[in-house]
Coordinates of C-alpha atoms (C1' of nucleotides) in Angstrom, one line a residue:
Chain A
X149 CA 4.5 1.7 -3.0
X150 CA 1.2 3.1 -4.3
X151 CA -2.1 1.3 -4.1
X152 CA -5.0 2.4 -6.2
X153 CA -8.4 2.8 -4.7
X154 CA -11.0 4.7 -6.6
X155 CA -13.8 4.5 -4.2
X156 CA -12.9 7.1 -1.6
X157 CA -15.4 9.7 -0.6
X158 CA -14.3 13.3 -0.7
X159 CA -16.2 14.3 2.4
X160 CA -13.1 15.0 4.4
X161 CA -12.0 17.4 1.7
X162 CA -15.2 18.9 0.5
X163 CA -16.7 19.5 3.9
X164 CA -13.9 21.5 5.3
X165 CA -15.0 25.1 5.4
X166 CA -11.9 26.4 3.9
X167 CA -11.6 23.7 1.2
X168 CA -11.5 24.7 -2.4
X169 CA -14.4 22.3 -3.0
X170 CA -16.8 23.8 -0.5
X171 CA -18.9 25.6 -3.1
X172 CA -19.4 22.7 -5.6
X173 CA -22.9 21.8 -6.5
X174 CA -24.3 18.4 -5.8
X175 CA -23.9 17.6 -9.4
X176 CA -20.3 18.8 -9.6
X177 CA -19.4 17.0 -6.4
X178 CA -20.6 13.6 -7.7
X179 CA -19.0 14.2 -11.1
X180 CA -15.8 15.0 -9.4
X181 CA -16.2 11.8 -7.3
X182 CA -16.4 9.7 -10.5
X183 CA -13.7 11.5 -12.3
X184 CA -11.0 11.3 -9.7
X185 CA -8.5 8.5 -8.9
X186 CA -7.2 7.8 -5.4
X187 CA -4.1 6.1 -4.1
X188 CA -2.5 5.2 -0.9
X189 CA 1.1 6.2 -0.3
X190 CA 3.6 5.1 2.3
X191 CA 5.8 7.5 4.2
X192 CA 8.6 8.8 2.0
X193 CA 6.8 7.9 -1.2
X194 CA 7.0 10.6 -3.8
X195 CA 3.9 11.8 -5.8
X196 CA 5.9 13.8 -8.4
X197 CA 9.3 15.4 -8.7
X198 CA 10.4 18.8 -9.9
X199 CA 10.4 18.8 -13.6
X200 CA 7.8 16.0 -14.0
X201 CA 4.9 16.6 -16.3
X202 CA 1.7 16.1 -14.3
X203 CA -1.8 15.5 -15.6
X204 CA -3.9 16.8 -12.8
X205 CA -4.0 18.3 -9.4
X206 CA -4.0 16.5 -6.1
X207 CA -6.1 16.6 -2.9
X208 CA -5.1 15.1 0.4
X209 CA -7.7 12.8 1.8
X210 CA -5.6 11.6 4.7
X211 CA -2.0 12.3 5.8
X212 CA 0.6 15.0 5.4
X213 CA 3.0 15.8 2.6
X214 CA 5.9 18.1 2.3
X215 CA 6.4 20.2 -0.8
X216 CA 10.0 21.3 -1.5
X217 CA 12.5 22.5 -4.1
X218 CA 15.9 21.0 -4.4
X219 CA 18.9 23.4 -4.4
X220 CA 22.6 23.4 -4.3
X221 CA 24.2 20.1 -3.3
X222 CA 20.8 18.5 -3.2
X223 CA 19.7 20.6 -0.2
X224 CA 16.0 20.8 0.1
X225 CA 14.1 24.0 0.6
X226 CA 10.7 23.2 2.1
X227 CA 8.0 25.4 0.5
X228 CA 5.2 24.2 2.7
X229 CA 3.4 21.2 4.3
X230 CA 0.0 20.2 3.2
X231 CA -2.6 18.2 5.0
X232 CA -6.2 16.9 4.8
X233 CA -8.3 19.0 2.4
X234 CA -5.3 20.9 1.0
X235 CA -4.6 20.7 -2.7
X236 CA -1.3 20.8 -4.6
X237 CA 0.0 20.6 -8.1
X238 CA -2.6 23.0 -9.4
X239 CA -0.1 25.7 -10.0
X240 CA 1.6 23.6 -12.7
X241 CA -1.8 22.8 -14.2
X242 CA -2.9 26.4 -14.3
X243 CA 0.3 27.6 -15.9
X244 CA 0.5 24.5 -18.1
X245 CA 4.1 24.0 -17.1
X246 CA 6.1 21.2 -15.5
X247 CA 6.1 20.7 -11.8
X248 CA 8.4 23.1 -10.0
X249 CA 8.4 21.3 -6.7
X250 CA 8.7 17.7 -5.4
X251 CA 6.0 16.3 -3.2
X252 CA 6.9 13.6 -0.6
X253 CA 4.8 11.8 2.1
X254 CA 5.6 12.8 5.6
X255 CA 3.4 9.9 6.8
X256 CA 1.3 7.2 5.2
X257 CA -1.3 9.1 3.2
X258 CA -4.2 8.8 0.8
X259 CA -4.1 11.2 -2.1
X260 CA -6.7 11.9 -4.8
X261 CA -6.0 13.1 -8.3
X262 CA -8.3 15.1 -10.5
X263 CA -7.5 15.4 -14.1
X264 CA -6.5 18.8 -15.5
X265 CA -9.5 19.0 -17.8
X266 CA -11.8 18.7 -14.9
X267 CA -10.1 21.6 -13.2
X268 CA -10.4 23.8 -16.2
X269 CA -14.0 22.8 -16.6
X270 CA -14.9 23.6 -13.0
X271 CA -13.1 27.0 -13.3
X272 CA -15.3 27.7 -16.3
X273 CA -18.6 26.5 -14.9
X274 CA -18.5 27.5 -11.2
X275 CA -17.5 31.0 -10.4
X276 CA -17.3 30.3 -6.7
X277 CA -14.8 27.6 -7.3
X278 CA -12.8 30.0 -9.5
X279 CA -12.9 32.5 -6.6
X280 CA -11.6 29.8 -4.2
X281 CA -8.7 28.9 -6.5
X282 CA -7.8 32.5 -7.0
X283 CA -7.8 33.0 -3.3
X284 CA -5.6 30.0 -2.6
X285 CA -3.1 31.2 -5.2
X286 CA -3.2 34.8 -3.9
X287 CA -2.7 33.6 -0.3
X288 CA 0.2 31.4 -1.3
X289 CA 1.8 34.3 -3.2
X290 CA 1.5 36.6 -0.3
X291 CA 2.9 34.0 2.1
X292 CA 5.8 33.4 -0.3
X293 CA 6.6 37.1 -0.5
X294 CA 6.5 37.4 3.2
X295 CA 8.9 34.6 3.5
X296 CA 11.3 36.3 1.1
X297 CA 11.3 39.4 3.3
X298 CA 11.7 37.3 6.4
X299 CA 14.5 35.2 5.2
X300 CA 16.3 38.3 3.9
X301 CA 15.8 40.4 7.0
X302 CA 15.3 38.2 10.0
X303 CA 17.7 36.1 12.1
X304 CA 17.6 32.4 12.3
X305 CA 16.1 32.6 15.8
X306 CA 13.3 34.9 14.6
X307 CA 12.6 32.7 11.6
X308 CA 12.5 29.6 13.8
X309 CA 10.0 31.3 16.1
X310 CA 7.8 32.0 13.1
X311 CA 8.1 28.5 11.8
X312 CA 7.0 27.0 15.1
X313 CA 4.1 29.4 15.3
X314 CA 2.9 28.6 11.8
X315 CA 3.2 24.8 12.4
X316 CA 1.1 25.5 15.5
X317 CA -1.5 27.3 13.5
X318 CA -1.7 24.9 10.7
X319 CA -1.5 21.6 12.5
X320 CA -2.7 22.4 16.0
X321 CA -1.8 20.4 19.1
X322 CA -2.7 17.0 20.5
X323 CA -4.1 16.2 24.0
X324 CA -0.6 16.5 25.5
X325 CA 0.0 19.9 23.8
X326 CA 2.5 18.5 21.4
X327 CA 2.4 19.9 17.8
X328 CA 0.5 17.6 15.5
X329 CA 3.5 17.4 13.2
X330 CA 6.5 15.2 13.9
X331 CA 9.4 17.1 12.3
X332 CA 13.1 16.5 12.2
X333 CA 15.6 19.2 13.1
X334 CA 16.9 18.9 9.5
X335 CA 13.4 19.7 8.2
X336 CA 13.1 22.7 10.5
X337 CA 16.4 23.9 9.0
X338 CA 15.0 23.3 5.5
X339 CA 12.0 25.6 6.3
X340 CA 13.9 28.2 8.1
X341 CA 16.7 28.3 5.6
X342 CA 19.7 27.5 7.7
X343 CA 22.1 24.7 8.5
X344 CA 20.8 21.7 10.5
X345 CA 23.3 22.4 13.3
X346 CA 22.0 26.0 13.5
X347 CA 18.4 24.7 13.8
X348 CA 19.5 22.4 16.5
X349 CA 21.2 25.1 18.5
X350 CA 18.2 27.4 18.2
X351 CA 15.8 24.7 19.3
X352 CA 18.1 23.9 22.3
X353 CA 18.2 27.6 23.2
X354 CA 14.4 27.8 23.1
X355 CA 14.3 24.7 25.3
X356 CA 16.9 26.2 27.7
X357 CA 14.7 29.4 27.9
X358 CA 11.7 27.3 28.7
X359 CA 9.9 28.4 25.6
X360 CA 9.4 24.9 24.1
X361 CA 9.8 21.4 25.3
X362 CA 11.0 19.1 22.6
X363 CA 10.7 15.3 22.8
X364 CA 12.6 14.0 19.9
X365 CA 10.5 15.0 16.8
X366 CA 7.6 16.1 18.8
X367 CA 7.6 19.7 20.2
X368 CA 5.5 21.2 22.9
X369 CA 5.2 25.0 22.8
X370 CA 5.2 26.3 26.4
X371 CA 5.4 30.1 26.0
X372 CA 3.9 31.0 22.6
X373 CA 4.0 34.7 23.6
X374 CA 7.7 34.6 23.8
X375 CA 7.8 33.3 20.2
X376 CA 5.4 36.0 19.1
X377 CA 7.5 38.7 20.8
X378 CA 10.4 37.6 18.6
X379 CA 8.6 38.2 15.4
X380 CA 6.7 41.4 16.2
X381 CA 7.9 44.7 15.0
Chain B
X266 CA 1.7 64.8 -7.3
X267 CA -0.9 63.0 -9.3
X268 CA -2.6 64.3 -12.4
X269 CA -5.8 62.8 -13.8
X270 CA -6.1 62.0 -17.4
X271 CA -8.8 59.7 -18.5
X272 CA -8.2 59.7 -22.2
X273 CA -5.2 57.4 -22.5
X274 CA -5.2 54.7 -25.1
X275 CA -4.3 51.2 -23.8
X276 CA -2.5 50.2 -27.0
X277 CA 0.8 50.1 -25.2
X278 CA -0.5 47.6 -22.8
X279 CA -3.1 45.6 -24.8
X280 CA -0.8 45.0 -27.8
X281 CA 2.1 43.6 -25.9
X282 CA 2.0 39.9 -26.7
X283 CA 2.5 38.8 -23.1
X284 CA 0.0 41.4 -21.8
X285 CA -2.9 40.2 -19.8
X286 CA -5.2 42.1 -22.1
X287 CA -4.0 40.5 -25.3
X288 CA -7.1 38.3 -25.6
X289 CA -9.8 40.8 -25.0
X290 CA -12.5 41.2 -27.6
X291 CA -13.0 44.5 -29.4
X292 CA -16.0 45.1 -27.2
X293 CA -14.3 44.3 -24.0
X294 CA -11.3 46.4 -25.0
X295 CA -13.4 49.5 -25.6
X296 CA -15.5 48.9 -22.5
X297 CA -12.3 48.7 -20.5
X298 CA -11.1 51.9 -22.2
X299 CA -14.2 53.8 -20.9
X300 CA -14.2 52.2 -17.4
X301 CA -10.6 52.9 -16.5
X302 CA -9.1 56.0 -15.0
X303 CA -5.5 57.1 -15.7
X304 CA -3.1 59.3 -13.8
X305 CA 0.4 60.7 -14.1
X306 CA 2.8 60.2 -11.3
X307 CA 6.1 61.8 -10.6
X308 CA 9.2 59.9 -9.5
X309 CA 8.9 58.7 -5.9
X310 CA 5.1 59.1 -5.8
X311 CA 3.3 56.3 -4.2
X312 CA 0.2 54.6 -5.7
X313 CA -0.7 52.7 -2.5
X314 CA 0.9 51.5 0.6
X315 CA 0.9 48.1 2.5
X316 CA -2.3 47.9 4.4
X317 CA -4.3 50.3 2.2
X318 CA -7.7 49.2 0.9
X319 CA -7.6 49.4 -2.9
X320 CA -10.5 49.5 -5.3
X321 CA -9.1 48.1 -8.5
X322 CA -6.0 46.9 -10.2
X323 CA -3.4 48.9 -12.0
X324 CA -1.7 48.8 -15.4
X325 CA 1.4 50.6 -16.3
X326 CA 1.0 52.7 -19.5
X327 CA 4.4 54.4 -19.2
X328 CA 7.2 54.2 -16.7
X329 CA 8.6 51.8 -14.0
X330 CA 7.4 51.1 -10.5
X331 CA 8.9 49.2 -7.7
X332 CA 6.8 47.0 -5.5
X333 CA 8.1 46.3 -2.0
X334 CA 7.3 45.3 1.5
X335 CA 8.6 47.1 4.5
X336 CA 10.4 45.1 7.2
X337 CA 12.3 45.6 10.4
X338 CA 13.6 49.1 11.0
X339 CA 11.8 50.3 7.9
X340 CA 14.1 48.3 5.6
X341 CA 12.5 47.7 2.3
X342 CA 12.4 44.3 0.6
X343 CA 11.8 44.7 -3.1
X344 CA 9.5 42.1 -4.4
X345 CA 9.7 43.1 -8.1
X346 CA 9.8 45.9 -10.6
X347 CA 7.0 46.4 -13.1
X348 CA 7.0 48.2 -16.4
X349 CA 4.9 49.0 -19.4
X350 CA 2.0 46.5 -19.8
X351 CA 2.6 45.0 -16.4
X352 CA -0.3 44.9 -14.0
X353 CA -0.2 45.1 -10.2
X354 CA -2.6 45.2 -7.3
X355 CA -4.7 42.4 -8.7
X356 CA -3.6 40.0 -6.0
X357 CA -5.3 42.1 -3.4
X358 CA -8.4 42.4 -5.5
X359 CA -8.6 38.7 -6.2
X360 CA -8.2 37.8 -2.5
X361 CA -10.4 40.7 -1.5
X362 CA -7.8 41.7 1.1
X363 CA -5.8 44.8 1.8
X364 CA -2.7 45.6 -0.2
X365 CA 0.3 43.7 1.1
X366 CA 2.9 45.7 -0.7
X367 CA 3.8 49.4 -1.4
X368 CA 4.1 50.6 -4.9
X369 CA 6.4 53.6 -5.7
X370 CA 7.4 55.3 -8.9
X371 CA 11.0 54.7 -10.0
X372 CA 10.6 57.3 -12.7
X373 CA 7.8 59.6 -13.9
X374 CA 5.0 57.3 -15.0
X375 CA 1.4 57.0 -16.3
X376 CA -0.7 54.4 -14.5
X377 CA -4.2 53.2 -15.4
X378 CA -6.7 51.9 -12.8
X379 CA -9.4 49.4 -13.6
X380 CA -12.2 48.9 -11.0
X381 CA -12.4 45.6 -9.1
X382 CA -15.8 44.9 -10.5
X383 CA -14.5 45.1 -14.0
X384 CA -11.8 42.6 -13.2
X385 CA -14.3 40.1 -11.8
X386 CA -16.6 40.6 -14.8
X387 CA -13.8 40.0 -17.3
X388 CA -12.8 36.9 -15.3
X389 CA -16.3 35.6 -15.6
X390 CA -16.9 36.5 -19.3
X391 CA -13.6 35.9 -21.0
X392 CA -12.0 32.5 -20.3
X393 CA -8.8 33.5 -22.1
X394 CA -8.4 36.5 -19.8
X395 CA -8.9 34.2 -16.8
X396 CA -6.2 31.9 -18.2
X397 CA -3.9 34.9 -18.5
X398 CA -4.5 36.0 -14.9
X399 CA -4.0 32.5 -13.6
X400 CA -0.8 32.3 -15.6
X401 CA 0.5 35.6 -14.2
X402 CA -0.3 34.5 -10.7
X403 CA 1.2 31.1 -11.1
X404 CA 4.4 32.6 -12.6
X405 CA 4.7 35.0 -9.8
X406 CA 4.2 32.3 -7.3
X407 CA 6.9 30.1 -8.8
X408 CA 9.3 33.0 -9.0
X409 CA 8.6 33.8 -5.3
X410 CA 9.3 30.2 -4.3
X411 CA 12.5 30.2 -6.3
X412 CA 13.6 33.3 -4.5
X413 CA 12.9 31.7 -1.1
X414 CA 15.2 28.9 -2.1
X415 CA 17.9 31.2 -3.4
X416 CA 17.9 33.6 -0.5
X417 CA 18.1 30.7 1.8
X418 CA 20.8 28.7 0.0
X419 CA 22.8 31.1 -2.1
X420 CA 25.6 33.6 -1.2
X421 CA 25.2 37.3 -1.7
X422 CA 27.5 37.1 -4.8
X423 CA 25.3 34.4 -6.4
X424 CA 22.1 36.3 -5.7
X425 CA 23.6 39.5 -7.1
X426 CA 24.5 37.7 -10.3
X427 CA 21.0 36.4 -10.5
X428 CA 19.5 39.9 -9.9
X429 CA 21.6 41.5 -12.6
X430 CA 20.6 38.7 -15.1
X431 CA 16.9 39.1 -14.3
X432 CA 17.1 42.9 -14.7
X433 CA 18.8 42.3 -18.0
X434 CA 16.1 39.9 -19.1
X435 CA 13.2 42.1 -18.0
X436 CA 14.4 45.6 -19.0
X437 CA 17.0 44.9 -21.7
X438 CA 19.8 47.2 -22.7
X439 CA 20.1 50.6 -24.4
X440 CA 22.3 51.4 -27.4
X441 CA 25.4 51.6 -25.2
X442 CA 24.7 48.2 -23.6
X443 CA 23.6 49.7 -20.3
X444 CA 20.7 48.1 -18.5
X445 CA 17.5 50.0 -19.1
X446 CA 17.0 50.4 -15.4
X447 CA 18.8 53.0 -13.3
X448 CA 19.2 51.4 -9.9
X449 CA 20.9 52.4 -6.7
X450 CA 23.2 50.2 -4.8
X451 CA 20.8 50.3 -1.9
X452 CA 18.0 49.0 -4.1
X453 CA 20.2 46.2 -5.4
X454 CA 20.7 45.3 -1.7
X455 CA 17.0 45.4 -1.2
X456 CA 16.4 42.9 -3.9
X457 CA 19.3 40.6 -3.1
X458 CA 18.4 40.7 0.6
X459 CA 21.7 42.1 2.1
X460 CA 23.3 45.2 3.5
X461 CA 23.9 48.1 1.2
X462 CA 27.7 47.9 1.9
X463 CA 27.7 44.2 0.9
X464 CA 25.9 45.0 -2.3
X465 CA 28.5 47.7 -3.0
X466 CA 31.4 45.4 -2.3
X467 CA 29.9 42.7 -4.6
X468 CA 29.3 45.2 -7.4
X469 CA 32.9 46.4 -7.0
X470 CA 34.2 42.9 -7.1
X471 CA 32.3 42.2 -10.3
X472 CA 33.8 45.4 -11.7
X473 CA 37.3 44.4 -10.7
X474 CA 36.8 41.0 -12.4
X475 CA 35.7 42.7 -15.6
X476 CA 32.2 41.2 -15.5
X477 CA 30.3 44.4 -15.4
X478 CA 31.0 48.1 -15.9
X479 CA 29.0 50.3 -13.6
X480 CA 28.6 54.1 -14.3
X481 CA 26.8 55.4 -11.2
X482 CA 23.3 54.0 -11.3
X483 CA 23.7 52.5 -14.8
X484 CA 25.3 49.2 -15.2
X485 CA 26.7 47.5 -18.3
X486 CA 27.1 43.8 -18.3
X487 CA 30.3 42.7 -20.0
X488 CA 30.5 39.0 -19.4
X489 CA 27.0 37.7 -18.8
X490 CA 28.3 34.1 -19.0
X491 CA 30.4 34.7 -15.9
X492 CA 27.2 35.7 -14.1
X493 CA 25.4 32.7 -15.4
X494 CA 28.2 30.4 -14.2
X495 CA 27.7 31.7 -10.7
X496 CA 24.1 30.6 -10.6
X497 CA 24.2 27.3 -12.4
X498 CA 24.2 24.0 -10.5
Chain C
dC40 C1' 18.6 -6.1 18.1
dG41 C1' 21.7 -4.2 15.1
dT42 C1' 22.3 -0.6 11.8
dA43 C1' 21.1 3.6 9.9
dT44 C1' 19.7 7.9 10.8
dC45 C1' 19.3 11.7 13.7
dC46 C1' 20.7 14.7 17.5
dT47 C1' 24.1 17.2 20.0
dT48 C1' 28.2 19.8 21.1
dG49 C1' 32.7 22.0 20.5
dA50 C1' 36.0 24.5 17.9
dA51 C1' 37.6 26.9 14.0
dC52 C1' 36.5 29.6 10.2
dC53 C1' 34.2 32.7 7.1
dA54 C1' 30.7 35.4 5.0
dT55 C1' 28.1 39.1 6.0
dG56 C1' 26.6 42.9 9.0
dT57 C1' 27.8 47.1 11.4
dC58 C1' 29.9 51.4 12.4
dA59 C1' 32.5 55.3 11.0
dA60 C1' 34.4 58.5 8.0
dG61 C1' 35.3 60.9 3.6
dC62 C1' 34.3 61.6 -1.0
dA63 C1' 31.3 61.9 -5.2
dA64 C1' 27.1 62.7 -7.4
dT65 C1' 22.8 64.4 -7.5
dG66 C1' 19.1 67.4 -6.5
dT67 C1' 17.2 72.0 -5.0
dG68 C1' 16.5 76.7 -4.0
dG69 C1' 17.9 81.2 -4.6
Chain D
dC255 C1' 23.0 78.4 -13.3
dC256 C1' 25.6 78.3 -9.4
dA257 C1' 26.1 77.0 -4.4
dC258 C1' 24.8 74.4 -1.0
dA259 C1' 22.6 70.5 1.0
dT260 C1' 21.2 66.1 0.6
dT261 C1' 21.8 61.6 -0.8
dG262 C1' 24.5 58.0 -2.5
dC263 C1' 29.0 55.6 -2.9
dT264 C1' 33.1 53.6 -1.2
dT265 C1' 36.5 51.8 1.9
dG266 C1' 38.5 50.1 6.2
dA267 C1' 38.2 48.0 10.6
dC268 C1' 35.8 45.3 13.4
dA269 C1' 32.0 42.4 15.4
dT270 C1' 29.3 38.4 15.0
dG271 C1' 25.9 35.2 13.4
dG272 C1' 26.1 31.3 11.1
dT273 C1' 28.4 27.5 8.6
dT274 C1' 31.4 23.7 8.5
dC275 C1' 33.8 19.8 10.2
dA276 C1' 34.3 16.2 13.4
dA277 C1' 33.1 13.0 16.8
dG278 C1' 30.2 10.7 20.2
dG279 C1' 25.8 9.5 22.0
dA280 C1' 20.8 8.8 21.4
dT281 C1' 16.8 7.2 18.7
dA282 C1' 14.3 5.2 15.4
dC283 C1' 13.3 1.5 12.5
dG284 C1' 13.5 -2.7 9.6

DNA sequence: CGTATCCTTGAACCATGTCAAGCAATGTGG
DNA sequence: CCACATTGCTTGACATGGTTCAAGGATACG
């Protein structure tokens, strides 16, 4: 399941310009390097579940995870995906509460864990780091509030368009123009907030209209403007 | 519209045990007192609108405000209500972005404004204050994520039950057991995320079932356990 | 290479939205 | 403080988007 490996460099994470670690000093960077623990996870492995007590926050060195809440009849509500350089679990550390989401591997991944104390210490010592954390939190909060509005006011079709666009923005496309995220219809439904069958029908409709070209779990966006039209007002 | 009054004491806010100001030192408290500006607002006055650039964050000295986003066809989505001791606007200050919500008076209120610089200074100087801000943000984020799940997965009836319970928890009841928040059916719909008529029908149904006793815009909850049953799983 | 999972489609059903109309309550100006 | 106007509340009838159930075919994966 999970293989330990404490000797991973953080370059992937620290060097990304929007990473939360971008402003660490040399000293802080190397102290972080020695304080963290890393582990490999296989697809479908779980880092922690809703209700677990966690001892630190996590950073993705390689791979993609999905972060979700479990609702009625075990139905998952995907909150977000996270990939290289993204952090998760810090919300629970900051509020000193139990985890309020479950984190599962979408593909084989390498995840680093930084102890809670280290987070609090960095917050105290490095004001730029604090700013970054506050910005990440603020951005997530704004996104969450926007989703509330959208799920409440938009149709399934509009929300699906928005979902495809945001996957496009976050993950980009490969050399054949397919989104860099293999995603099941069921998972699309769990983001959009609808039944799997409705997600399927919406995707089929987009396909029929020549807006996208799905190949199983890979999707190519052909007319992104058509998707944008659907969500502008 | 808005009357200035710079000589308001912050005791209401600072003394509340869950207030963000509870851990300020004497010195910080009095410096805050001299740095802030206060103003009276009438019902329906607006503090700022979505997209405005704001220069500080706000604290409610007296009254109630509603914080919302505007969606398709001008339909409002209420994000939350805030009352005495609550702060708002800090998200935009922390992320150094424009306001992403509109804030409107639900009743005549007194609102204080603290300049952005002061916020950043307090964050730097007082670690307890920082902790409080992080906790407020974290809590709001968790609540927002829960609402995403609930709007996506629950029925209007269930969401209405939850809305009534959370109003009960936040505002409490008066000596006749009515909720301490006068709220229109339309506004209930804007929280729940449904049409006004659906909100009305749901409220009528709760009344018929003896769960609540509405008197115009005031609502008395008779059987809170019935409401709780609706949202437990 | 077989089994589990995922995708697709149709049909029936239901929750919720929309439109329309009348009444009640609330707010405002004279 | 009354009268009128505005806004909010309620209900019915109807439209419809979305869910659910069921069944068969396609893919993915161990």
